[in-house]
CSV table of C-alpha atoms in Angstrom, one decimal:
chain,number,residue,atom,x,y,z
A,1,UNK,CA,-68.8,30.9,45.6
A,2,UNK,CA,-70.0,34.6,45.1
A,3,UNK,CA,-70.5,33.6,41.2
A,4,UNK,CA,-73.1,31.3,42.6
A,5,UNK,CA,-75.2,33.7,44.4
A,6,UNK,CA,-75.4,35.7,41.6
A,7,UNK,CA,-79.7,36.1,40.7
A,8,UNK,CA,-79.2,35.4,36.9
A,9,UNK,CA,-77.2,32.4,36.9
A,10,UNK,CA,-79.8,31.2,39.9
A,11,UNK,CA,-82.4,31.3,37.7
A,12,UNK,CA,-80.6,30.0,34.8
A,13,UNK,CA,-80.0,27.0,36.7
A,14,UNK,CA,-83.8,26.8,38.0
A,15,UNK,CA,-85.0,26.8,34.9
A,16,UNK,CA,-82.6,24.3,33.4
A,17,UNK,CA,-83.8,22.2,36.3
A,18,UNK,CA,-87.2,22.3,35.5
A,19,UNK,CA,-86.9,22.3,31.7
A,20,UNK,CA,-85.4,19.4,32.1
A,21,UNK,CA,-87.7,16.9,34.7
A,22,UNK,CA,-90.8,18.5,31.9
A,23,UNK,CA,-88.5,16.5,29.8
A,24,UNK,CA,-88.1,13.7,31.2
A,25,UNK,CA,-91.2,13.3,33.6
A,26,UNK,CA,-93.9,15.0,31.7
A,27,UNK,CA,-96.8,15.1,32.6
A,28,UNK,CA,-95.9,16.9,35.7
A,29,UNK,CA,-97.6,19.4,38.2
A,30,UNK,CA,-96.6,22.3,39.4
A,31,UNK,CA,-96.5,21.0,42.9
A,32,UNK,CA,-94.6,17.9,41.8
A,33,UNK,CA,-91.8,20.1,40.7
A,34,UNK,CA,-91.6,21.9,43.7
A,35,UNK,CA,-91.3,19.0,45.6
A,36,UNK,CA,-88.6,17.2,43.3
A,37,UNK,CA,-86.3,20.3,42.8
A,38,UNK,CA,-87.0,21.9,46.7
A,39,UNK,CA,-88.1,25.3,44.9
A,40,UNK,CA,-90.8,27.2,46.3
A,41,UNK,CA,-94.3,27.4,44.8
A,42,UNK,CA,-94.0,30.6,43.7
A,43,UNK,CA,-90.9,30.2,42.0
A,44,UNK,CA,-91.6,27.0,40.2
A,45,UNK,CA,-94.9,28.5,38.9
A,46,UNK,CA,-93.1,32.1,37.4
A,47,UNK,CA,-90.6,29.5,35.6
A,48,UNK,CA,-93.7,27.4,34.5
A,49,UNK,CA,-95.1,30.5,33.3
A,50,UNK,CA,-92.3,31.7,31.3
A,51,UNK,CA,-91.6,28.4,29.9
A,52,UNK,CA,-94.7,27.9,28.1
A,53,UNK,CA,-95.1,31.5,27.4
A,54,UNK,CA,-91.6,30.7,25.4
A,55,UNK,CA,-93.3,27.6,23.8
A,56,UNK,CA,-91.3,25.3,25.8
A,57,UNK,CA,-94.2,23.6,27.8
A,58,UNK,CA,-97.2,23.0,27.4
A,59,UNK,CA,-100.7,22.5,29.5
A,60,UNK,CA,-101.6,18.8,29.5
A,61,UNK,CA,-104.0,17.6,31.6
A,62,UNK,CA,-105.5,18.4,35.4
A,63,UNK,CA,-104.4,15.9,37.2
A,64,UNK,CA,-106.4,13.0,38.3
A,65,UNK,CA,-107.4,13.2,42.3
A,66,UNK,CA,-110.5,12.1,44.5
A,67,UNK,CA,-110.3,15.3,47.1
A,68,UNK,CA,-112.7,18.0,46.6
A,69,UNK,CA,-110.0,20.8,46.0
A,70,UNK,CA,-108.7,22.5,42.6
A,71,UNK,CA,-107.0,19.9,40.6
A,72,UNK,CA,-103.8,20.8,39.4
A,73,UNK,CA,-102.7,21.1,35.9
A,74,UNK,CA,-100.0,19.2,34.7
A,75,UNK,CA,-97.0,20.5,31.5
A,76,UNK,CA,-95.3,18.3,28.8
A,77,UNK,CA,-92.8,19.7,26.7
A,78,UNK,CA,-93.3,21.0,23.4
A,79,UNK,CA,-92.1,18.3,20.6
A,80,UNK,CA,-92.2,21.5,17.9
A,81,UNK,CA,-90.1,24.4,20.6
A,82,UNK,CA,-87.1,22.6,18.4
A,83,UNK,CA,-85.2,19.9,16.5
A,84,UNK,CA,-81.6,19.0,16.7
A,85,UNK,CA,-79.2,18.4,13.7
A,86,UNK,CA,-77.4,15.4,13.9
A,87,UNK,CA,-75.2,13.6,11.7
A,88,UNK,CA,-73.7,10.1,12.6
A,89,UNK,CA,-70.7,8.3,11.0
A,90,UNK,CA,-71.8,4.2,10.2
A,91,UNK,CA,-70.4,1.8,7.7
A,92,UNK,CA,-68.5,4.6,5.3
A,93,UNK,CA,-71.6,6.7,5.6
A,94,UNK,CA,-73.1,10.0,7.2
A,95,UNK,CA,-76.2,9.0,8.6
A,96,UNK,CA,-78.3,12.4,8.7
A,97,UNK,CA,-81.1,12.9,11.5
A,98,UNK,CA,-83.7,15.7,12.0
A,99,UNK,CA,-85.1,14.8,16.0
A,100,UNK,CA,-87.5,17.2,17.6
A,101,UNK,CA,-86.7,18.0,21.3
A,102,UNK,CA,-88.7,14.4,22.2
A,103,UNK,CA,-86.3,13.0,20.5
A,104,UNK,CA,-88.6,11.8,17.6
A,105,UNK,CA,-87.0,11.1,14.4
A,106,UNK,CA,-88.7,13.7,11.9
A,107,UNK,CA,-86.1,13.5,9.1
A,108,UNK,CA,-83.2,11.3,7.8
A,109,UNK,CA,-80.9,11.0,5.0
A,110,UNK,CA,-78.1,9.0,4.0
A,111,UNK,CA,-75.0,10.0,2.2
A,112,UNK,CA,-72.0,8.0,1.6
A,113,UNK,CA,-68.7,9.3,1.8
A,114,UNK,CA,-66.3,8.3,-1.0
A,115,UNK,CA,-63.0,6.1,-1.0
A,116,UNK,CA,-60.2,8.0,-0.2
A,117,UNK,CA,-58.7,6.6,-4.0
A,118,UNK,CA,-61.9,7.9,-5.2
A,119,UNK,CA,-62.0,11.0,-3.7
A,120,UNK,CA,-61.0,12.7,-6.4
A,121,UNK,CA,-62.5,10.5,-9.6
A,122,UNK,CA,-65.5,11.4,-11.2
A,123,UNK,CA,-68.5,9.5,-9.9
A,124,UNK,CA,-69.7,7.3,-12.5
A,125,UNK,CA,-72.8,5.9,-10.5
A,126,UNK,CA,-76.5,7.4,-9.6
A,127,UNK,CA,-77.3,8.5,-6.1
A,128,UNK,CA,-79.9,5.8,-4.7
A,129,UNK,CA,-82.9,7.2,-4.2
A,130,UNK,CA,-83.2,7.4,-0.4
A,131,UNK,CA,-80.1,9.7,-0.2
A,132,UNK,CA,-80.8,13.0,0.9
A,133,UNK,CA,-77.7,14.2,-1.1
A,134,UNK,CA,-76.0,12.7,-4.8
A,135,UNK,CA,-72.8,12.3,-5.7
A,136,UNK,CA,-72.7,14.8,-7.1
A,137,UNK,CA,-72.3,17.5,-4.4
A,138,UNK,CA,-69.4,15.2,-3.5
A,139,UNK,CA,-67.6,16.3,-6.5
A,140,UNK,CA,-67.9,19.9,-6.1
A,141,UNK,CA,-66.6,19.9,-2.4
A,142,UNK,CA,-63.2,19.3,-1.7
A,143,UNK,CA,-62.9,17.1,1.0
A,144,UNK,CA,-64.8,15.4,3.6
A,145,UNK,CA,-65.5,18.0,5.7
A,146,UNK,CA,-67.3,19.9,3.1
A,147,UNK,CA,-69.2,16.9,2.4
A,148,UNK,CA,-70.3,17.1,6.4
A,149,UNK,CA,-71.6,21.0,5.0
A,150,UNK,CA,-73.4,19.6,2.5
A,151,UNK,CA,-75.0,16.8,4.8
A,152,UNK,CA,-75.9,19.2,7.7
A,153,UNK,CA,-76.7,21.9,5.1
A,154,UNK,CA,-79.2,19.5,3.8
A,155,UNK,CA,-80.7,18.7,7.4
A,156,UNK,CA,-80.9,22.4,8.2
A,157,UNK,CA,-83.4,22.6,4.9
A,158,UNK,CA,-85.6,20.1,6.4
A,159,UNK,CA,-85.7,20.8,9.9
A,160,UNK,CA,-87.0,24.2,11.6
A,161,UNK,CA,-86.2,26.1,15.1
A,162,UNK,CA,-82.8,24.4,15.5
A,163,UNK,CA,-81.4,24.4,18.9
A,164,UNK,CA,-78.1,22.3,18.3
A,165,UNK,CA,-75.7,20.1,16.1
A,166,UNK,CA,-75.0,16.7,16.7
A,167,UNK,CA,-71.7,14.9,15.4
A,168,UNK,CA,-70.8,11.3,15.7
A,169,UNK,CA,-67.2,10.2,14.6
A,170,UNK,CA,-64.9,7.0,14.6
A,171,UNK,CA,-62.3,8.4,16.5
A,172,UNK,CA,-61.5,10.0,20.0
A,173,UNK,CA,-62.4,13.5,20.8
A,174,UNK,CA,-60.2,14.7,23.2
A,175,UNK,CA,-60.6,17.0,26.4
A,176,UNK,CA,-59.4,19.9,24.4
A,177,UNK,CA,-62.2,19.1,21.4
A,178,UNK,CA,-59.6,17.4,19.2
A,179,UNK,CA,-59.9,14.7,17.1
A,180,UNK,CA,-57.5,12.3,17.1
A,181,UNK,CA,-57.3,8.3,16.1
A,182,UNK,CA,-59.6,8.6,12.9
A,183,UNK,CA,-58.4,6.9,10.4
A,184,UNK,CA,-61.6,6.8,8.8
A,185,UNK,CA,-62.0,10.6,8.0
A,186,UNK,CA,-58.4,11.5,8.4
A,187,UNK,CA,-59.1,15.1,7.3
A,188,UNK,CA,-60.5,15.6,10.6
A,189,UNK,CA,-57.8,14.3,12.5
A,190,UNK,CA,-56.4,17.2,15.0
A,191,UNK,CA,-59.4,19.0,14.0
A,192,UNK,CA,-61.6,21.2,16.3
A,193,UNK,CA,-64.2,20.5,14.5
A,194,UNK,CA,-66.8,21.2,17.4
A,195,UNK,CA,-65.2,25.1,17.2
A,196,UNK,CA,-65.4,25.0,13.4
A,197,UNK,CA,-69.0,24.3,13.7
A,198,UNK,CA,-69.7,26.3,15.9
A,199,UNK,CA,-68.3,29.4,14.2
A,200,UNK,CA,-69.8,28.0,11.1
A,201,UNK,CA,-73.6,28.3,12.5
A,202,UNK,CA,-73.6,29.9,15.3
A,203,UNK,CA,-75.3,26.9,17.2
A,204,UNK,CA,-74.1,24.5,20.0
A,205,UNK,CA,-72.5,21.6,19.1
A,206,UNK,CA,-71.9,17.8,20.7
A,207,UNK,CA,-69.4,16.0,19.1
A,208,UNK,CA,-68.5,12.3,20.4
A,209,UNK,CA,-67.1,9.0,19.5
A,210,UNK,CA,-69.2,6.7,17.8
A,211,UNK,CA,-69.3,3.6,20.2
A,212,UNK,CA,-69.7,5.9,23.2
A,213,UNK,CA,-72.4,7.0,21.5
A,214,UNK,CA,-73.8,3.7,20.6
A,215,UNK,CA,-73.0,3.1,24.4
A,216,UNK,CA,-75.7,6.2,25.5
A,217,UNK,CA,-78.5,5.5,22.8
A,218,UNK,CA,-78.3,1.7,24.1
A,219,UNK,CA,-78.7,3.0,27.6
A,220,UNK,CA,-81.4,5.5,27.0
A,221,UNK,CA,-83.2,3.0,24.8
A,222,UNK,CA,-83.0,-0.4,26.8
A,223,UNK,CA,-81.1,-0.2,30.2
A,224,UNK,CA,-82.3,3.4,31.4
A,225,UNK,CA,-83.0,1.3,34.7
A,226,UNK,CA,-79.5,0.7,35.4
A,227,UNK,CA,-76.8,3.0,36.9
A,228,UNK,CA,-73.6,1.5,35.6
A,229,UNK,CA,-73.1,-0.7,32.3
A,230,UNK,CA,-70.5,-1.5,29.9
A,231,UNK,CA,-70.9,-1.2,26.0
A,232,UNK,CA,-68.3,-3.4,23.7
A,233,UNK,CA,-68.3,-2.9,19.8
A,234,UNK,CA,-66.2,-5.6,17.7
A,235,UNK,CA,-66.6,-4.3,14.2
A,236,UNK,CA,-64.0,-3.2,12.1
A,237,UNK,CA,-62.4,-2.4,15.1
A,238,UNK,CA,-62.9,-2.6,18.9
A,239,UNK,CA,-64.0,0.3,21.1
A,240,UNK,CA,-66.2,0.3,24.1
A,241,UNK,CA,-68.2,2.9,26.3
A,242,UNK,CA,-68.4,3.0,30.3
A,243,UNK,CA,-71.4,4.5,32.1
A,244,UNK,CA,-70.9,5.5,36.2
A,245,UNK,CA,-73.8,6.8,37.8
A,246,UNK,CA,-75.7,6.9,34.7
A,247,UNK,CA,-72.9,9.4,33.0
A,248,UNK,CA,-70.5,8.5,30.4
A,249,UNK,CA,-67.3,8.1,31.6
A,250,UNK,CA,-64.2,9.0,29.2
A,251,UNK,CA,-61.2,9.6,31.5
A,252,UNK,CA,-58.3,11.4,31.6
A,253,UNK,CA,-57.2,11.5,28.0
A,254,UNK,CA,-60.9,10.4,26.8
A,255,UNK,CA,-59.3,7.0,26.1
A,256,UNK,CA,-61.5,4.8,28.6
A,257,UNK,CA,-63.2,2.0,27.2
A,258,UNK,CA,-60.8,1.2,24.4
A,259,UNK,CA,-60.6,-2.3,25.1
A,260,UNK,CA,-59.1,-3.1,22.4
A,261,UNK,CA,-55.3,-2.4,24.0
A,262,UNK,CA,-56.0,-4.6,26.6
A,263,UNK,CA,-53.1,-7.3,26.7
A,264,UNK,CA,-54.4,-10.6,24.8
A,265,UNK,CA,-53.5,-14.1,24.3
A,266,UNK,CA,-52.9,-16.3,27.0
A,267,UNK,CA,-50.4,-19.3,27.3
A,268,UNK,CA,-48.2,-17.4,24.3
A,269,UNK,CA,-46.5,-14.4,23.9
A,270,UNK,CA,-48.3,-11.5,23.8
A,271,UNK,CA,-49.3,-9.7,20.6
A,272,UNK,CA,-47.4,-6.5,20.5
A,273,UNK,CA,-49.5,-3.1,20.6
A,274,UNK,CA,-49.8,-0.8,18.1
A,275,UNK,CA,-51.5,2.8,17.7
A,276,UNK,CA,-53.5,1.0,15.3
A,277,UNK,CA,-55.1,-0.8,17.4
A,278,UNK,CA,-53.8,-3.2,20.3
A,279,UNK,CA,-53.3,-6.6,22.1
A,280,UNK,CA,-57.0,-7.2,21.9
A,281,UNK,CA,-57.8,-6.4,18.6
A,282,UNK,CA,-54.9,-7.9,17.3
A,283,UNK,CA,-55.7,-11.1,18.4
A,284,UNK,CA,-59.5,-11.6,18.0
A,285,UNK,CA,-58.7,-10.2,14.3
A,286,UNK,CA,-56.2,-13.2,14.1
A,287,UNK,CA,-59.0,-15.5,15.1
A,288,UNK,CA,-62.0,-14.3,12.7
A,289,UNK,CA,-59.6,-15.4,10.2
A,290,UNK,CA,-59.0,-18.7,11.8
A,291,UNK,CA,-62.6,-19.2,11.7
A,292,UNK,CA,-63.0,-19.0,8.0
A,293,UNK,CA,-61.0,-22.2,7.7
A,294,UNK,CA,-63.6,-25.3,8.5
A,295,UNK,CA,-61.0,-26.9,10.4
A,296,UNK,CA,-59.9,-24.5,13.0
A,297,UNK,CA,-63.3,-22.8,13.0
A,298,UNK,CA,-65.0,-24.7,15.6
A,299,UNK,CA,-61.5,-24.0,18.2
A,300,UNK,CA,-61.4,-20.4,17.4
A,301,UNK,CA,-64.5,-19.8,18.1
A,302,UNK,CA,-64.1,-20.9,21.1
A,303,UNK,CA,-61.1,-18.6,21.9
A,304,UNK,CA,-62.8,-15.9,20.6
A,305,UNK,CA,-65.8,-15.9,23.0
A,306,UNK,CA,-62.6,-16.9,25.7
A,307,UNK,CA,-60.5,-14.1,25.0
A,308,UNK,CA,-63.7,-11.3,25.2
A,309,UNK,CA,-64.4,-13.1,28.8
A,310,UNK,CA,-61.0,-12.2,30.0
A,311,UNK,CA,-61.1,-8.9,28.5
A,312,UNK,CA,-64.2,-8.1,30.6
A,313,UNK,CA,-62.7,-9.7,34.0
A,314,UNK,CA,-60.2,-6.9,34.2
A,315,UNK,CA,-63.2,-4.4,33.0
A,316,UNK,CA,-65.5,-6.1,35.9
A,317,UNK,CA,-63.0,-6.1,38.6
A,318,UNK,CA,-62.4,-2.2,38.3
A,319,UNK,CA,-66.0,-1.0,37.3
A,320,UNK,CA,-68.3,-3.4,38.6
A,321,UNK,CA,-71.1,-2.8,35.9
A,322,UNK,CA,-74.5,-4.4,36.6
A,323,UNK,CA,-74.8,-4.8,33.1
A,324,UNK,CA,-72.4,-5.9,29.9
A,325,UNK,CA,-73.3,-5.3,26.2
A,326,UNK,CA,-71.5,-6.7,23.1
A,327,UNK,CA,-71.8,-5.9,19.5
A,328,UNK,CA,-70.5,-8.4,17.5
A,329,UNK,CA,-71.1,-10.3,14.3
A,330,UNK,CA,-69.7,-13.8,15.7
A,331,UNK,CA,-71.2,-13.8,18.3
A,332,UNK,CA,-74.4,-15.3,19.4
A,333,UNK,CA,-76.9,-15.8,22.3
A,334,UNK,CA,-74.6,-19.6,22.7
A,335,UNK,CA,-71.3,-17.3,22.9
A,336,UNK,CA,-72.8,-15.3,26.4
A,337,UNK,CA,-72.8,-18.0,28.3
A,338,UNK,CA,-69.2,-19.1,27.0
A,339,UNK,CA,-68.7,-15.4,28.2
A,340,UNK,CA,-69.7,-15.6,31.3
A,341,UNK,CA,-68.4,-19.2,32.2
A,342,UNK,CA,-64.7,-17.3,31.5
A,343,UNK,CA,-65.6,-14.5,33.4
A,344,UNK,CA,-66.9,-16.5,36.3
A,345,UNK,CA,-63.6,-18.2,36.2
A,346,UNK,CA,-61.7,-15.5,37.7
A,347,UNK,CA,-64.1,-13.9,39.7
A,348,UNK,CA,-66.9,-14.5,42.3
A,349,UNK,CA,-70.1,-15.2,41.2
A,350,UNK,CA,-72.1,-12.9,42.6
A,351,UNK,CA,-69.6,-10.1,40.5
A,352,UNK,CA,-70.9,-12.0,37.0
A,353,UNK,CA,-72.9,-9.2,35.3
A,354,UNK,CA,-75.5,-10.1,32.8
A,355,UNK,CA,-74.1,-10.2,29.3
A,356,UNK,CA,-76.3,-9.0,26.6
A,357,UNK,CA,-76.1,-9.1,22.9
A,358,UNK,CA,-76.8,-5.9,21.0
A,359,UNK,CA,-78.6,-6.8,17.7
A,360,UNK,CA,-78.8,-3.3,15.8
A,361,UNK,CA,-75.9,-0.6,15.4
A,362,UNK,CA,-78.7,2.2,15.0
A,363,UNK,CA,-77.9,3.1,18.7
A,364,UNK,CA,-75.1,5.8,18.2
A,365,UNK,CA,-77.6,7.5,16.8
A,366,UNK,CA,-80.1,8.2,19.5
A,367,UNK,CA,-77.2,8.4,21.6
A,368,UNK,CA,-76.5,11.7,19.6
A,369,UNK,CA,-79.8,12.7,19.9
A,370,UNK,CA,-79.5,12.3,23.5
A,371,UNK,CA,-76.7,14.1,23.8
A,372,UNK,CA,-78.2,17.5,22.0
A,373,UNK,CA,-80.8,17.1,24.6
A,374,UNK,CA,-78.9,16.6,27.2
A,375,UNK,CA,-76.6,19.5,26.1
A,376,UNK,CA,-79.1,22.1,25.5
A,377,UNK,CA,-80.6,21.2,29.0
A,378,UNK,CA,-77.4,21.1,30.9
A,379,UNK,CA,-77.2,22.4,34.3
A,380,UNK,CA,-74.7,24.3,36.2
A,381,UNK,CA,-71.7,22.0,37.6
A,382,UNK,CA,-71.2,25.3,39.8
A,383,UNK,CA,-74.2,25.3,41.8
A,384,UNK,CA,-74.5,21.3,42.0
A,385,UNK,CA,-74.1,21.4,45.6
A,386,UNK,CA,-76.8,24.0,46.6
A,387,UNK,CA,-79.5,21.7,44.7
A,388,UNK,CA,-81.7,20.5,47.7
């Protein structure tokens, strides 16, 4: 604990208090931060000071009051103190994103990554005309992760005062900041690529799996209210995000919420699993093709919306979330309530959590932006105890 008493890394921590409740609570007073973070006057007005001095705050507004005394003035942060990088995998594309540090979209591009076939093959057609990069730059990188250069090169051009990089990816970054299960970009599989980056621009980086992300953005953006909630994607595959406390969980081996490996198929024997995927997404991929054929749609459907109910019964009776959110093409506002009936089988009602429908996949994306926010802000896991 001598670390912690050390006056530098004291103030560090002070000021990444206050940066961020300027953040988050802005406008707020002086006095107000004092009282939420337990620092004296004096020392929550010298970090004030400093901050907008550095351009981080700035003076609002006095604050509304009815006594006769000084009224005190309140700080917001400053949107232009800096922006934060981001590039986000969707749909066989890099979705490019220039967000100042209010987390306002200033900037975006979108550049699709070629086939693996096609990798090497001479693009024959024109870049459309919202993409921030052509074709072209494709073929005179060799690889994908040069064509993540070109994208974030292309963001750095339009963005000024950056403070961090922001990476989302359809795979698992592991504790160790190694990517692994990405099929999608396999160049980057066993890849560091949060060191690479890091090296490459001398910035911080974040780096996390897409649905997690998607998990944080929906949080941030709908459910902020709520303390624990659970985030299923069914795409082109099945992956999932858990939030505790308001923190994204990921578990030992970052593998939590890949519900997809959870055993399947009730009443028959049990799809096998695979390191492609699992029990789970075995069999609901079995039923989307039953439900192209008019005859067994209407009973597959069924199972479908069944088999993601008992999914979530085993996800309910460990995390108890007060809140569950599904992406999923087949499903509608009809198939929550199938959702919940299954649930409610197995478990006491008063356990049921809501089930909501996510309509938009745009929310990995201000999940990253989150994340560069939360990342340039973070505190100091040392000193957690001495706050208050």
């Amino acid at each position: 604990m001598a670390t912690a008493g050390k006056p530098q890394i004291l103030k560090q921590y002070n000021t990444s208090m206050i940066q961020k409740l300027i953040l988050e609570r802005g406008p707020v007073s002086k006095p107000e931060l004092a009282h939420l973070t337990n620092l004296s006057l004096p020392t929550v007005n010298k970090i004030v000071d400093e901050l907008v001095r550095e351009e981080f705050a700035l003076e609002d507004t006095f604050q509304a009051g009815t006594g006769a005394g000084r009224k005190a003035m309140t700080y917001v942060a400053n949107g232009n103190y800096g922006t934060f990088a981001t590039a986000y995998y969707m749909d066989g594309k890099w979705i490019g994103c220039v967000a100042n540090m209010l987390g306002e979209v200033l900037f975006k591009s979108e550049t699709r990554i070629p086939a693996l076939e096609d990798e090497n093959k001479e693009q024959q057609e024109e870049a459309e005309p919202q993409s921030a990069l052509y074709f072209a730059k494709a073929e005179k990188t060799s690889g994908q992760l040069n064509l993540l250069f070109e994208v974030l090169k292309d963001l750095m051009n339009n963005a000024q005062r950056v403070k961090a990089i922001g990476v989302g990816i359809p795979g698992i970054v592991m504790g160790n900041d190694e990517i692994a299960a990405i099929p999608s970009l396999p160049q980057f599989e066993g890849l560091n690529l949060k060191k690479k980056l890091e090296e490459r621009y001398g910035l911080p980086v974040f780096i996390e799996n897409d649905v997690k992300l998607m998990t944080v953005g929906y949080h941030s953006q709908r459910m902020s209210h709520l303390d624990n909630m659970v985030f299923l994607y069914i795409g082109s595959g099945i992956g999932g995000g858990i939030l505790i406390n308001g923190q994204l969980y990921k578990g030992n081996t970052s593998f939590a919420g890949e519900f997809g490996y959870i055993p399947a198929g009730q009443g028959q024997q049990e799809d096998a699993c695979s390191f492609q995927g699992g029990s789970l997404e075995m069999r609901l991929f079995a039923l989307r093709k039953q439900m192209e054929d008019r005859n067994l749609a209407r009973e597959a459907r069924q199972k479908f919306s069944a088999e993601i109910g008992r999914a979530l019964v085993s996800c309910v009776a460990v995390v108890n979330p007060e809140a569950v959110v599904l992406y999923c093409n087949e499903l509608n506002e009809g198939s929550l309530g199938e959702i919940s009936q299954e649930i409610a089988r197995f478990l006491p009602s008063h356990c049921v959590p809501r089930i909501y429908l996510a309509a938009s996949n745009t929310y990995g994306l201000y999940g990253l932006i989150c994340m560069c926010k939360e990342g340039v802000n973070r505190r100091y896991p040392l000193l957690e105890t001495m706050e208050g």
